[in-house]
Short mmCIF file of C-alpha atoms and ligand atoms in Angstrom, two decimals:
data_model
loop_
_atom_site.label_atom_id
_atom_site.label_comp_id
_atom_site.label_asym_id
_atom_site.label_seq_id
_atom_site.Cartn_x
_atom_site.Cartn_y
_atom_site.Cartn_z
CA MET A 1 -17.66 -124.25 -106.52
CA ALA A 2 -14.10 -122.89 -106.61
CA LYS A 3 -11.85 -123.60 -103.68
CA THR A 4 -8.93 -121.33 -102.80
CA THR A 5 -5.95 -123.60 -102.12
CA THR A 6 -2.73 -122.83 -100.27
CA THR A 7 -0.04 -124.93 -98.63
CA ARG A 8 -0.11 -122.61 -95.59
CA LYS A 9 -2.43 -123.02 -92.66
CA SER A 10 -5.00 -120.23 -92.88
CA ILE A 11 -5.99 -118.11 -89.94
CA VAL A 12 -9.23 -116.78 -91.39
CA ILE A 13 -10.61 -113.53 -89.93
CA LEU A 14 -14.10 -112.38 -90.97
CA GLY A 15 -14.80 -108.62 -90.90
CA GLY A 16 -12.56 -105.68 -91.79
CA SER A 17 -13.09 -103.25 -88.99
CA TRP A 18 -11.82 -102.50 -85.47
CA GLY A 19 -11.72 -106.15 -84.43
CA GLY A 20 -10.66 -107.81 -87.71
CA VAL A 21 -8.09 -105.30 -88.97
CA SER A 22 -6.54 -104.89 -85.53
CA LEU A 23 -6.27 -108.59 -84.85
CA SER A 24 -4.80 -109.25 -88.33
CA HIS A 25 -2.02 -106.71 -87.66
CA TYR A 26 -1.41 -108.06 -84.17
CA LEU A 27 -1.09 -111.66 -85.36
CA LEU A 28 1.20 -110.65 -88.22
CA HIS A 29 3.41 -108.63 -85.88
CA HIS A 30 3.60 -111.00 -82.94
CA VAL A 31 2.12 -114.44 -83.52
CA VAL A 32 2.84 -115.51 -87.10
CA PRO A 33 6.59 -114.69 -86.78
CA TYR A 34 6.69 -116.75 -83.57
CA LEU A 35 4.98 -119.71 -85.28
CA HIS A 36 7.31 -119.39 -88.27
CA LYS A 37 10.38 -119.87 -86.07
CA ALA A 38 9.32 -123.48 -85.53
CA GLU A 39 7.73 -124.01 -88.97
CA PRO A 40 8.87 -121.44 -91.59
CA SER A 41 6.19 -120.11 -93.96
CA SER A 42 3.56 -122.37 -92.42
CA TYR A 43 0.82 -119.79 -91.67
CA GLU A 44 -1.09 -117.03 -93.42
CA VAL A 45 -3.67 -114.56 -92.20
CA VAL A 46 -6.70 -114.31 -94.50
CA LEU A 47 -8.90 -111.26 -93.84
CA ILE A 48 -12.30 -111.47 -95.49
CA SER A 49 -14.52 -108.43 -95.57
CA SER A 50 -17.57 -107.13 -97.40
CA SER A 51 -16.04 -103.69 -97.13
CA SER A 52 -12.74 -102.93 -98.88
CA GLN A 53 -12.20 -99.95 -96.60
CA ALA A 54 -12.02 -99.53 -92.84
CA PHE A 55 -14.50 -96.88 -91.68
CA CYS A 56 -14.47 -94.85 -88.46
CA ARG A 57 -18.02 -95.83 -87.63
CA PRO A 58 -18.38 -93.67 -84.53
CA ALA A 59 -18.09 -90.64 -86.86
CA ALA A 60 -21.27 -91.63 -88.76
CA PRO A 61 -23.66 -89.27 -86.83
CA ARG A 62 -21.72 -86.30 -88.27
CA ALA A 63 -20.30 -87.87 -91.44
CA PHE A 64 -23.66 -88.69 -93.05
CA ILE A 65 -24.59 -85.00 -93.16
CA SER A 66 -21.83 -83.79 -95.50
CA ASP A 67 -18.45 -84.89 -96.91
CA ASP A 68 -17.07 -81.48 -95.90
CA LEU A 69 -17.17 -82.31 -92.21
CA PHE A 70 -14.27 -84.81 -92.26
CA LYS A 71 -11.26 -85.51 -94.42
CA GLN A 72 -12.69 -88.41 -96.41
CA GLU A 73 -9.30 -90.12 -96.82
CA LYS A 74 -9.10 -90.40 -93.03
CA LEU A 75 -12.70 -91.51 -92.63
CA PHE A 76 -12.40 -94.37 -95.14
CA VAL A 77 -9.05 -96.15 -95.45
CA ASP A 78 -8.27 -98.90 -97.99
CA ILE A 79 -7.59 -102.12 -96.06
CA GLU A 80 -5.33 -104.09 -98.40
CA PRO A 81 -2.45 -101.56 -98.72
CA GLN A 82 -2.14 -101.46 -94.90
CA PHE A 83 -0.78 -105.03 -95.04
CA LYS A 84 1.92 -104.60 -97.74
CA GLN A 85 4.48 -104.27 -94.92
CA TYR A 86 4.34 -108.01 -94.05
CA PRO A 87 6.37 -110.80 -95.74
CA SER A 88 4.87 -112.00 -99.00
CA GLY A 89 2.61 -114.99 -98.59
CA SER A 90 1.75 -114.18 -94.98
CA PHE A 91 -1.41 -112.15 -95.69
CA ARG A 92 -4.33 -112.24 -98.11
CA PHE A 93 -7.29 -109.85 -98.28
CA LEU A 94 -10.46 -111.22 -99.85
CA HIS A 95 -13.09 -108.61 -100.71
CA ALA A 96 -16.03 -110.91 -100.13
CA THR A 97 -18.91 -111.72 -97.85
CA ALA A 98 -19.02 -114.88 -95.74
CA THR A 99 -22.29 -116.61 -96.58
CA ASN A 100 -21.77 -119.79 -94.60
CA VAL A 101 -19.44 -121.12 -91.98
CA ASP A 102 -19.31 -124.88 -91.51
CA THR A 103 -17.37 -125.39 -88.28
CA GLN A 104 -17.38 -129.19 -88.70
CA ALA A 105 -15.92 -129.18 -92.22
CA ARG A 106 -13.83 -126.10 -91.24
CA VAL A 107 -14.79 -124.22 -94.33
CA VAL A 108 -16.10 -120.70 -94.98
CA THR A 109 -18.21 -120.11 -98.06
CA ILE A 110 -17.77 -116.64 -99.55
CA SER A 111 -19.38 -114.53 -102.22
CA SER A 112 -16.85 -112.30 -103.98
CA HIS A 113 -17.69 -108.61 -104.09
CA GLY A 114 -18.77 -107.41 -107.54
CA THR A 115 -18.85 -110.83 -109.24
CA ASN A 116 -20.90 -112.76 -106.61
CA LYS A 117 -18.66 -115.70 -107.42
CA ILE A 118 -19.08 -118.36 -104.74
CA SER A 119 -15.97 -120.12 -103.43
CA THR A 120 -14.74 -121.75 -100.24
CA VAL A 121 -11.84 -121.07 -97.94
CA SER A 122 -10.63 -123.77 -95.52
CA PHE A 123 -9.46 -122.54 -92.14
CA HIS A 124 -7.02 -123.82 -89.56
CA ALA A 125 -8.25 -121.15 -87.14
CA LEU A 126 -11.27 -118.86 -87.50
CA VAL A 127 -12.14 -115.47 -85.96
CA ILE A 128 -15.63 -114.04 -86.37
CA ALA A 129 -15.45 -110.22 -86.21
CA THR A 130 -18.30 -109.24 -88.53
CA GLY A 131 -19.77 -106.65 -86.17
CA ALA A 132 -23.40 -105.62 -86.03
CA SER A 133 -25.83 -103.70 -88.24
CA THR A 134 -28.04 -100.74 -87.28
CA PRO A 135 -31.61 -100.39 -88.55
CA SER A 136 -30.60 -97.06 -90.15
CA PRO A 137 -28.23 -97.70 -93.11
CA LEU A 138 -26.66 -94.28 -92.46
CA LEU A 139 -24.70 -95.48 -89.46
CA GLY A 140 -22.44 -98.24 -90.75
CA PHE A 141 -21.87 -100.86 -93.38
CA THR A 142 -24.61 -103.23 -94.43
CA PRO A 143 -23.33 -106.85 -94.67
CA GLY A 144 -22.60 -107.75 -98.27
CA GLN A 145 -22.28 -104.08 -99.22
CA ASP A 146 -19.32 -101.75 -99.49
CA VAL A 147 -18.69 -97.99 -99.22
CA PRO A 148 -20.71 -96.98 -102.35
CA HIS A 149 -23.85 -98.46 -100.74
CA LEU A 150 -23.26 -96.46 -97.54
CA ARG A 151 -22.61 -93.34 -99.59
CA SER A 152 -25.76 -93.84 -101.64
CA ASN A 153 -27.75 -93.84 -98.40
CA TRP A 154 -25.96 -90.69 -97.30
CA ALA A 155 -26.81 -89.08 -100.66
CA ALA A 156 -30.52 -89.93 -100.22
CA VAL A 157 -30.78 -88.35 -96.78
CA ARG A 158 -28.67 -85.36 -97.83
CA ALA A 159 -31.14 -84.76 -100.65
CA ALA A 160 -34.05 -84.81 -98.17
CA LEU A 161 -32.52 -82.62 -95.46
CA PRO A 162 -32.60 -79.14 -97.12
CA THR A 163 -36.40 -79.16 -97.43
CA ALA A 164 -37.11 -81.07 -94.22
CA ARG A 165 -39.13 -79.18 -91.65
CA ARG A 166 -39.73 -82.07 -89.20
CA VAL A 167 -37.15 -84.65 -88.30
CA VAL A 168 -37.83 -87.55 -85.92
CA ILE A 169 -35.05 -89.61 -84.37
CA ALA A 170 -35.86 -92.76 -82.43
CA GLY A 171 -33.47 -93.80 -79.65
CA GLY A 172 -32.25 -92.00 -76.55
CA GLY A 173 -28.87 -93.74 -76.37
CA PRO A 174 -25.59 -92.14 -77.43
CA THR A 175 -26.18 -92.63 -81.17
CA GLY A 176 -29.64 -91.03 -81.11
CA VAL A 177 -28.36 -88.14 -79.02
CA GLU A 178 -25.33 -87.58 -81.29
CA VAL A 179 -27.48 -87.70 -84.43
CA ALA A 180 -29.94 -85.24 -82.87
CA GLY A 181 -27.13 -82.91 -81.82
CA GLU A 182 -25.43 -82.97 -85.23
CA LEU A 183 -28.68 -82.44 -87.09
CA GLY A 184 -29.73 -79.72 -84.67
CA GLU A 185 -26.55 -77.76 -85.32
CA HIS A 186 -26.71 -78.39 -89.06
CA LEU A 187 -30.37 -77.46 -89.50
CA ASN A 188 -30.97 -74.93 -86.72
CA GLY A 189 -27.58 -73.34 -86.37
CA PRO A 190 -25.17 -73.27 -83.43
CA MET A 191 -26.29 -73.52 -79.83
CA ALA A 192 -28.43 -70.62 -78.64
CA ARG A 193 -27.02 -68.80 -75.63
CA ALA A 194 -28.50 -66.61 -72.93
CA TRP A 195 -26.77 -63.31 -72.06
CA PHE A 196 -24.70 -65.06 -69.34
CA LEU A 197 -23.38 -67.45 -72.02
CA LEU A 198 -25.20 -70.53 -70.80
CA PRO A 199 -27.09 -72.45 -73.48
CA SER A 200 -30.72 -71.48 -73.74
CA ALA A 201 -33.50 -73.46 -75.46
CA GLN A 202 -34.40 -72.47 -79.06
CA THR A 203 -38.09 -71.59 -78.81
CA LYS A 204 -38.72 -71.42 -82.56
CA PRO A 205 -36.21 -73.65 -84.34
CA ARG A 206 -36.20 -73.60 -88.13
CA VAL A 207 -36.64 -77.36 -88.19
CA GLU A 208 -38.60 -79.29 -85.55
CA ILE A 209 -36.37 -82.07 -84.38
CA THR A 210 -37.88 -84.65 -82.02
CA LEU A 211 -35.86 -87.28 -80.20
CA VAL A 212 -37.99 -90.18 -78.98
CA ALA A 213 -36.49 -92.21 -76.12
CA ALA A 214 -37.99 -95.42 -74.80
CA THR A 215 -36.29 -94.98 -71.46
CA GLU A 216 -37.42 -92.56 -68.77
CA ARG A 217 -34.51 -90.29 -69.57
CA ILE A 218 -31.97 -90.09 -72.38
CA LEU A 219 -28.47 -91.59 -72.03
CA PRO A 220 -29.27 -94.29 -69.45
CA GLY A 221 -25.61 -95.38 -69.51
CA LEU A 222 -24.58 -92.12 -67.85
CA ARG A 223 -25.50 -90.59 -64.47
CA LYS A 224 -28.66 -88.47 -64.33
CA THR A 225 -26.90 -85.11 -64.04
CA LEU A 226 -25.08 -85.74 -67.33
CA ALA A 227 -28.29 -86.74 -69.08
CA GLU A 228 -29.87 -83.51 -67.82
CA ARG A 229 -26.92 -81.49 -69.11
CA ALA A 230 -27.33 -83.21 -72.50
CA GLU A 231 -31.00 -82.21 -72.54
CA VAL A 232 -30.02 -78.56 -72.04
CA TYR A 233 -27.54 -78.72 -74.92
CA LEU A 234 -30.06 -80.43 -77.18
CA ALA A 235 -32.73 -77.88 -76.40
CA ALA A 236 -30.26 -75.15 -77.37
CA LEU A 237 -30.01 -76.82 -80.77
CA GLY A 238 -33.77 -76.92 -81.17
CA VAL A 239 -34.21 -80.61 -80.28
CA LYS A 240 -37.35 -81.60 -78.37
CA ILE A 241 -37.21 -84.83 -76.29
CA ILE A 242 -40.09 -87.20 -75.70
CA SER A 243 -39.01 -89.88 -73.25
CA GLY A 244 -40.61 -93.03 -71.84
CA VAL A 245 -42.28 -93.90 -75.13
CA LYS A 246 -41.36 -96.12 -78.06
CA VAL A 247 -41.82 -95.73 -81.75
CA THR A 248 -44.33 -98.44 -82.63
CA GLY A 249 -44.67 -97.85 -86.37
CA VAL A 250 -44.24 -95.67 -89.42
CA THR A 251 -46.89 -95.21 -92.10
CA LEU A 252 -44.44 -95.28 -94.99
CA SER A 253 -43.11 -98.82 -95.32
CA GLY A 254 -39.34 -99.00 -94.82
CA ALA A 255 -39.04 -95.36 -93.75
CA GLY A 256 -35.64 -94.76 -92.15
CA GLU A 257 -34.38 -98.23 -93.00
CA GLY A 258 -33.96 -98.03 -96.76
CA LYS A 259 -33.28 -94.98 -98.84
CA VAL A 260 -36.69 -93.65 -97.96
CA TYR A 261 -36.83 -90.68 -95.64
CA GLY A 262 -39.65 -88.38 -96.61
CA GLY A 263 -43.32 -88.04 -95.73
CA THR A 264 -44.01 -90.53 -93.02
CA VAL A 265 -46.05 -90.45 -89.83
CA VAL A 266 -44.38 -91.96 -86.76
CA THR A 267 -46.67 -93.61 -84.23
CA LEU A 268 -45.68 -93.69 -80.59
CA SER A 269 -46.54 -96.17 -77.85
CA ASN A 270 -48.58 -93.48 -76.04
CA GLY A 271 -50.90 -93.25 -79.05
CA GLU A 272 -49.49 -89.93 -80.34
CA THR A 273 -48.38 -89.49 -83.91
CA ILE A 274 -45.67 -87.18 -85.29
CA LYS A 275 -45.16 -86.18 -88.92
CA ALA A 276 -41.63 -86.67 -90.16
CA ASP A 277 -39.98 -85.43 -93.32
CA VAL A 278 -36.93 -87.38 -92.25
CA TYR A 279 -37.07 -90.32 -89.84
CA ILE A 280 -33.89 -91.91 -88.46
CA PRO A 281 -34.15 -94.97 -86.22
CA CYS A 282 -31.14 -95.17 -83.84
CA VAL A 283 -32.43 -98.10 -81.83
CA GLY A 284 -30.55 -101.37 -81.27
CA THR A 285 -28.20 -103.36 -83.44
CA THR A 286 -28.37 -106.83 -85.02
CA PRO A 287 -25.21 -108.96 -84.95
CA ASN A 288 -23.94 -109.96 -88.42
CA THR A 289 -23.85 -113.68 -87.74
CA GLU A 290 -26.54 -115.10 -89.98
CA PHE A 291 -23.87 -117.07 -91.92
CA VAL A 292 -22.99 -119.21 -88.90
CA ALA A 293 -24.58 -122.54 -89.89
CA ASP A 294 -24.45 -124.11 -86.44
CA LYS A 295 -26.98 -121.98 -84.55
CA ALA A 296 -25.96 -123.69 -81.29
CA LEU A 297 -22.88 -121.42 -81.41
CA LEU A 298 -25.10 -118.35 -81.13
CA ALA A 299 -26.52 -116.76 -77.95
CA PRO A 300 -30.28 -115.97 -77.86
CA ASP A 301 -29.51 -112.40 -79.04
CA GLY A 302 -27.75 -113.75 -82.16
CA LYS A 303 -24.21 -112.93 -81.04
CA VAL A 304 -21.55 -115.61 -81.15
CA GLU A 305 -21.46 -117.26 -77.69
CA THR A 306 -17.93 -116.41 -76.65
CA ASN A 307 -15.95 -117.19 -73.51
CA PRO A 308 -15.69 -113.66 -72.06
CA LYS A 309 -12.29 -114.36 -70.55
CA THR A 310 -10.45 -116.17 -73.37
CA LEU A 311 -12.51 -115.12 -76.44
CA ARG A 312 -12.70 -118.71 -77.58
CA VAL A 313 -16.01 -120.08 -78.88
CA ASP A 314 -16.05 -122.93 -76.41
CA LYS A 315 -19.22 -124.50 -77.85
CA ALA A 316 -17.32 -125.22 -81.09
CA GLY A 317 -15.43 -127.89 -79.09
CA GLU A 318 -12.14 -128.11 -77.26
CA GLY A 319 -9.22 -127.25 -79.48
CA ALA A 320 -11.53 -126.02 -82.28
CA LYS A 321 -9.49 -122.81 -82.70
CA ILE A 322 -12.62 -120.76 -83.31
CA TYR A 323 -12.89 -117.31 -81.72
CA ALA A 324 -15.07 -114.19 -81.83
CA LEU A 325 -14.45 -110.50 -81.17
CA GLY A 326 -16.22 -107.17 -81.43
CA ASP A 327 -19.92 -106.50 -81.86
CA ALA A 328 -20.60 -109.93 -83.39
CA SER A 329 -19.52 -111.54 -80.11
CA ASN A 330 -21.02 -111.50 -76.63
CA PHE A 331 -17.52 -111.27 -75.03
CA ALA A 332 -18.44 -107.98 -73.37
CA VAL A 333 -21.52 -106.34 -71.86
CA ASN A 334 -20.66 -103.17 -73.79
CA PRO A 335 -18.43 -104.23 -76.70
CA GLY A 336 -17.65 -100.83 -78.22
CA VAL A 337 -14.33 -99.86 -79.77
CA HIS A 338 -12.43 -99.55 -76.49
CA ASN A 339 -13.29 -103.04 -75.26
CA THR A 340 -12.70 -104.61 -78.68
CA LEU A 341 -9.24 -102.99 -78.94
CA SER A 342 -8.38 -104.00 -75.35
CA ALA A 343 -9.31 -107.60 -76.14
CA VAL A 344 -7.08 -107.88 -79.26
CA PRO A 345 -3.77 -108.67 -77.43
CA ILE A 346 -5.56 -111.10 -75.14
CA LEU A 347 -7.18 -112.99 -77.96
CA ALA A 348 -3.91 -113.03 -79.92
CA ALA A 349 -2.04 -114.44 -76.90
CA ASN A 350 -4.56 -117.23 -76.50
CA MET A 351 -4.52 -117.98 -80.23
CA LYS A 352 -0.70 -118.18 -80.03
CA ARG A 353 -1.01 -120.77 -77.24
CA ASP A 354 -3.56 -122.82 -79.22
CA LEU A 355 -1.68 -122.63 -82.55
CA ALA A 356 1.69 -123.43 -81.01
CA GLY A 357 0.14 -126.21 -78.93
CA MET A 358 1.49 -124.73 -75.69
CA LYS A 359 0.44 -126.86 -72.76
CA ASP A 360 2.32 -124.94 -70.01
CA GLY A 361 1.41 -121.56 -68.62
CA GLU A 362 -2.00 -119.98 -68.48
CA ASP A 363 -4.42 -118.27 -70.83
CA ARG A 364 -4.49 -114.51 -70.84
CA VAL A 365 -7.77 -113.28 -69.45
CA PHE A 366 -9.98 -110.38 -70.57
CA GLU A 367 -11.72 -108.39 -67.86
CA GLU A 368 -14.23 -105.81 -68.93
CA ASP A 369 -14.04 -102.46 -67.16
CA LEU A 370 -17.67 -101.82 -66.28
CA ARG A 371 -17.17 -98.37 -64.80
CA GLU A 372 -19.26 -95.57 -66.33
CA THR A 373 -17.60 -94.80 -69.65
CA GLN A 374 -19.36 -93.00 -72.48
CA LEU A 375 -18.46 -89.88 -74.41
CA VAL A 376 -21.35 -88.16 -76.21
CA PRO A 377 -20.57 -85.10 -78.36
CA ILE A 378 -23.54 -82.78 -78.86
CA GLY A 379 -22.90 -80.70 -81.90
CA LYS A 380 -19.39 -79.53 -82.80
CA SER A 381 -18.52 -77.77 -79.57
CA LYS A 382 -20.20 -79.45 -76.60
CA GLY A 383 -20.70 -82.87 -75.11
CA VAL A 384 -21.26 -84.89 -71.98
CA GLY A 385 -19.40 -87.93 -70.75
CA ALA A 386 -17.55 -89.97 -68.19
CA MET A 387 -14.51 -92.22 -68.38
CA LYS A 388 -13.75 -95.05 -65.95
CA GLY A 389 -16.29 -93.58 -63.57
CA TRP A 390 -14.92 -90.02 -63.73
CA TRP A 391 -17.09 -87.17 -65.00
CA LEU A 392 -15.54 -85.32 -67.92
CA PRO A 393 -16.23 -81.65 -68.59
CA SER A 394 -17.71 -80.73 -71.94
CA PHE A 395 -14.40 -79.37 -73.17
CA LEU A 396 -12.67 -82.73 -72.64
CA VAL A 397 -15.48 -84.60 -74.38
CA TRP A 398 -14.97 -82.27 -77.31
CA LEU A 399 -11.20 -82.67 -77.20
CA ILE A 400 -11.19 -86.45 -77.00
CA LYS A 401 -14.13 -87.28 -79.26
CA GLY A 402 -16.31 -84.40 -80.42
CA ARG A 403 -13.76 -82.46 -82.49
CA ASP A 404 -13.22 -85.32 -84.96
CA TYR A 405 -14.99 -88.41 -83.64
CA TRP A 406 -11.76 -90.37 -82.96
CA LEU A 407 -10.16 -89.77 -86.37
CA TRP A 408 -7.05 -88.62 -84.51
CA THR A 409 -6.63 -92.23 -83.38
CA THR A 410 -7.61 -94.34 -86.36
CA GLY A 411 -4.59 -93.90 -88.68
CA ASP A 412 -2.30 -95.93 -86.45
CA ILE A 413 -4.96 -98.58 -85.86
CA TRP A 414 -5.68 -99.23 -89.54
CA SER A 415 -1.96 -99.07 -90.48
CA GLY A 416 -0.97 -101.44 -87.68
CA LYS A 417 1.41 -98.95 -86.05
CA ALA A 418 -0.69 -99.11 -82.89
CA TRP A 419 -0.05 -102.87 -82.75
CA ALA A 420 3.69 -102.87 -83.50
CA LYS A 421 4.55 -103.34 -79.81
CA GLU A 422 3.43 -106.50 -78.03
CA GLN A 423 0.93 -105.57 -75.30
C1 LIG B 501 -23.30 -94.51 -84.79
C2 LIG B 501 -22.37 -95.31 -83.88
C3 LIG B 501 -21.51 -94.66 -83.08
C4 LIG B 501 -20.61 -95.35 -82.25
N1 LIG B 501 -19.76 -94.66 -81.44
C5 LIG B 501 -18.90 -95.38 -80.64
C6 LIG B 501 -17.95 -94.70 -79.82
O1 LIG B 501 -17.87 -93.46 -79.81
N2 LIG B 501 -17.14 -95.44 -79.07
C7 LIG B 501 -17.18 -96.79 -79.05
O2 LIG B 501 -16.42 -97.43 -78.32
N3 LIG B 501 -18.05 -97.45 -79.85
C8 LIG B 501 -18.88 -96.77 -80.66
N4 LIG B 501 -19.77 -97.45 -81.44
C9 LIG B 501 -19.71 -98.93 -81.50
C10 LIG B 501 -18.59 -99.30 -82.46
O3 LIG B 501 -18.78 -98.67 -83.69
C11 LIG B 501 -18.57 -100.81 -82.64
O4 LIG B 501 -18.35 -101.40 -81.34
C12 LIG B 501 -17.47 -101.23 -83.58
O5 LIG B 501 -17.68 -100.69 -84.86
C13 LIG B 501 -17.45 -102.75 -83.67
O6 LIG B 501 -16.38 -103.11 -84.45
P1 LIG B 501 -16.35 -104.54 -85.13
O7 LIG B 501 -14.94 -104.76 -85.59
O8 LIG B 501 -16.93 -105.56 -84.24
O9 LIG B 501 -17.32 -104.50 -86.42
P2 LIG B 501 -18.02 -103.36 -87.28
O10 LIG B 501 -17.36 -102.02 -87.09
O11 LIG B 501 -19.48 -103.47 -87.10
O12 LIG B 501 -17.68 -103.83 -88.74
C14 LIG B 501 -18.00 -105.11 -89.23
C15 LIG B 501 -17.20 -105.41 -90.46
O13 LIG B 501 -17.52 -106.72 -90.93
C16 LIG B 501 -17.88 -106.67 -92.27
N5 LIG B 501 -18.87 -107.75 -92.49
C17 LIG B 501 -20.15 -107.82 -92.02
N6 LIG B 501 -20.68 -108.98 -92.37
C18 LIG B 501 -19.74 -109.65 -93.05
C19 LIG B 501 -19.72 -110.95 -93.66
N7 LIG B 501 -20.76 -111.77 -93.64
N8 LIG B 501 -18.58 -111.34 -94.30
C20 LIG B 501 -17.50 -110.52 -94.31
N9 LIG B 501 -17.47 -109.29 -93.77
C21 LIG B 501 -18.58 -108.87 -93.14
C22 LIG B 501 -18.40 -105.28 -92.53
O14 LIG B 501 -18.28 -104.91 -93.86
C23 LIG B 501 -17.50 -104.48 -91.59
O15 LIG B 501 -16.29 -104.17 -92.23
C24 LIG B 501 -20.66 -96.77 -82.27
C25 LIG B 501 -21.56 -97.44 -83.10
C26 LIG B 501 -22.40 -96.71 -83.93
C27 LIG B 501 -23.38 -97.47 -84.83
#
């Protein structure tokens, strides 16, 4: 097995998305230069990712429908060129999938993209930021796969949509509601309105779209009045909601999870069945942590057991210099992009302390803001949401998120401009 050798101490970061790309920039801007003052050219950041491009994942509920809905060069951004700005030797990008992490031997085993060549990378410090997968392959990267795989899934559902007459979406959380809203507008046309301009339910939509929610009402993360407003908007896009029931099975094996969308019957926990030409499960996520050999480092839900204040993986041992961030970690109750980005400077500050062997001073501490925060666009013009406990009108939800699903923010994050100033 090949071993990549370097004289520098490697800070290995797994996962090229919000957590991994942001932290790499932050360390290269603020921590590596600090460490190099004492020991010139002693460290490198090695970012290892199955995906060669950073993807604005929150945009997936609209992006999977058509490439015309977003500028593709903003939606997918090559990772490696974003790091050309740093001194030579300080950064390496490896387009590969971590298949094993041995925290005792301090080695990551990787499988290179395209060739499947197996090699190992030794680490001085390790950050696990490999995110989480959704059951539907339309809504993000699949571990071990890159953009073409995601696009091939998009192509399969796009081929099925024009002839679909019945669509079933499982999951009453924000993703299910967003997917239902986007498909409602795409398949049934813009929101129907009564004469006084309020949305009115479509009584005979072209395509029957059913949203199945296991909870008593959709959007349990938001107050009831906002969920009720969302129901009105969805009805105006021809979406019917069945709440308080779960999807218990589909007759077509793998429907919704592979490239198979057509001709299935969805069974519900109340015994009812619904025919679906397209079925999209938007329920739950699975952390991408199967490569962590020492299962004692994982919480019962499969996330890396992470100190929620310092972002260290304490179970790896004192001074282990092993950390976790983003959806692969249990550092936050609601990880999401906002919490992951807020944690980046805190994690970097604590890594700086560990790497420089600072004994004085105190760790920086992450504190999750648990106030009601969720923005849920419904189609291209409406939405419901709250931020830090404050209700936001539909127009603001559209302005902040719904008009381009955060693409107005991502350029600076992927390029590192957002991280140029120490925070
Ligand atoms: C449809 C949808 C909409 C969302 N909308 C919002 C929103 O509006 N606001 C919000 O705050 N959050 C939102 N989220 C959640 C948000 O997308 C996640 O919190 C965020 O993507 C997590 O970022 P991450 O860096 O942890 O990893 P991810 O974005 O999950 O990316 C993981 C990365 O790791 C790579 N990888 C995986 N396994 C390996 C491996 N073994 N080796 C190497 N690389 C690997 C992948 O290729 C990928 O690049 C949404 C999620 C979904 C699914």
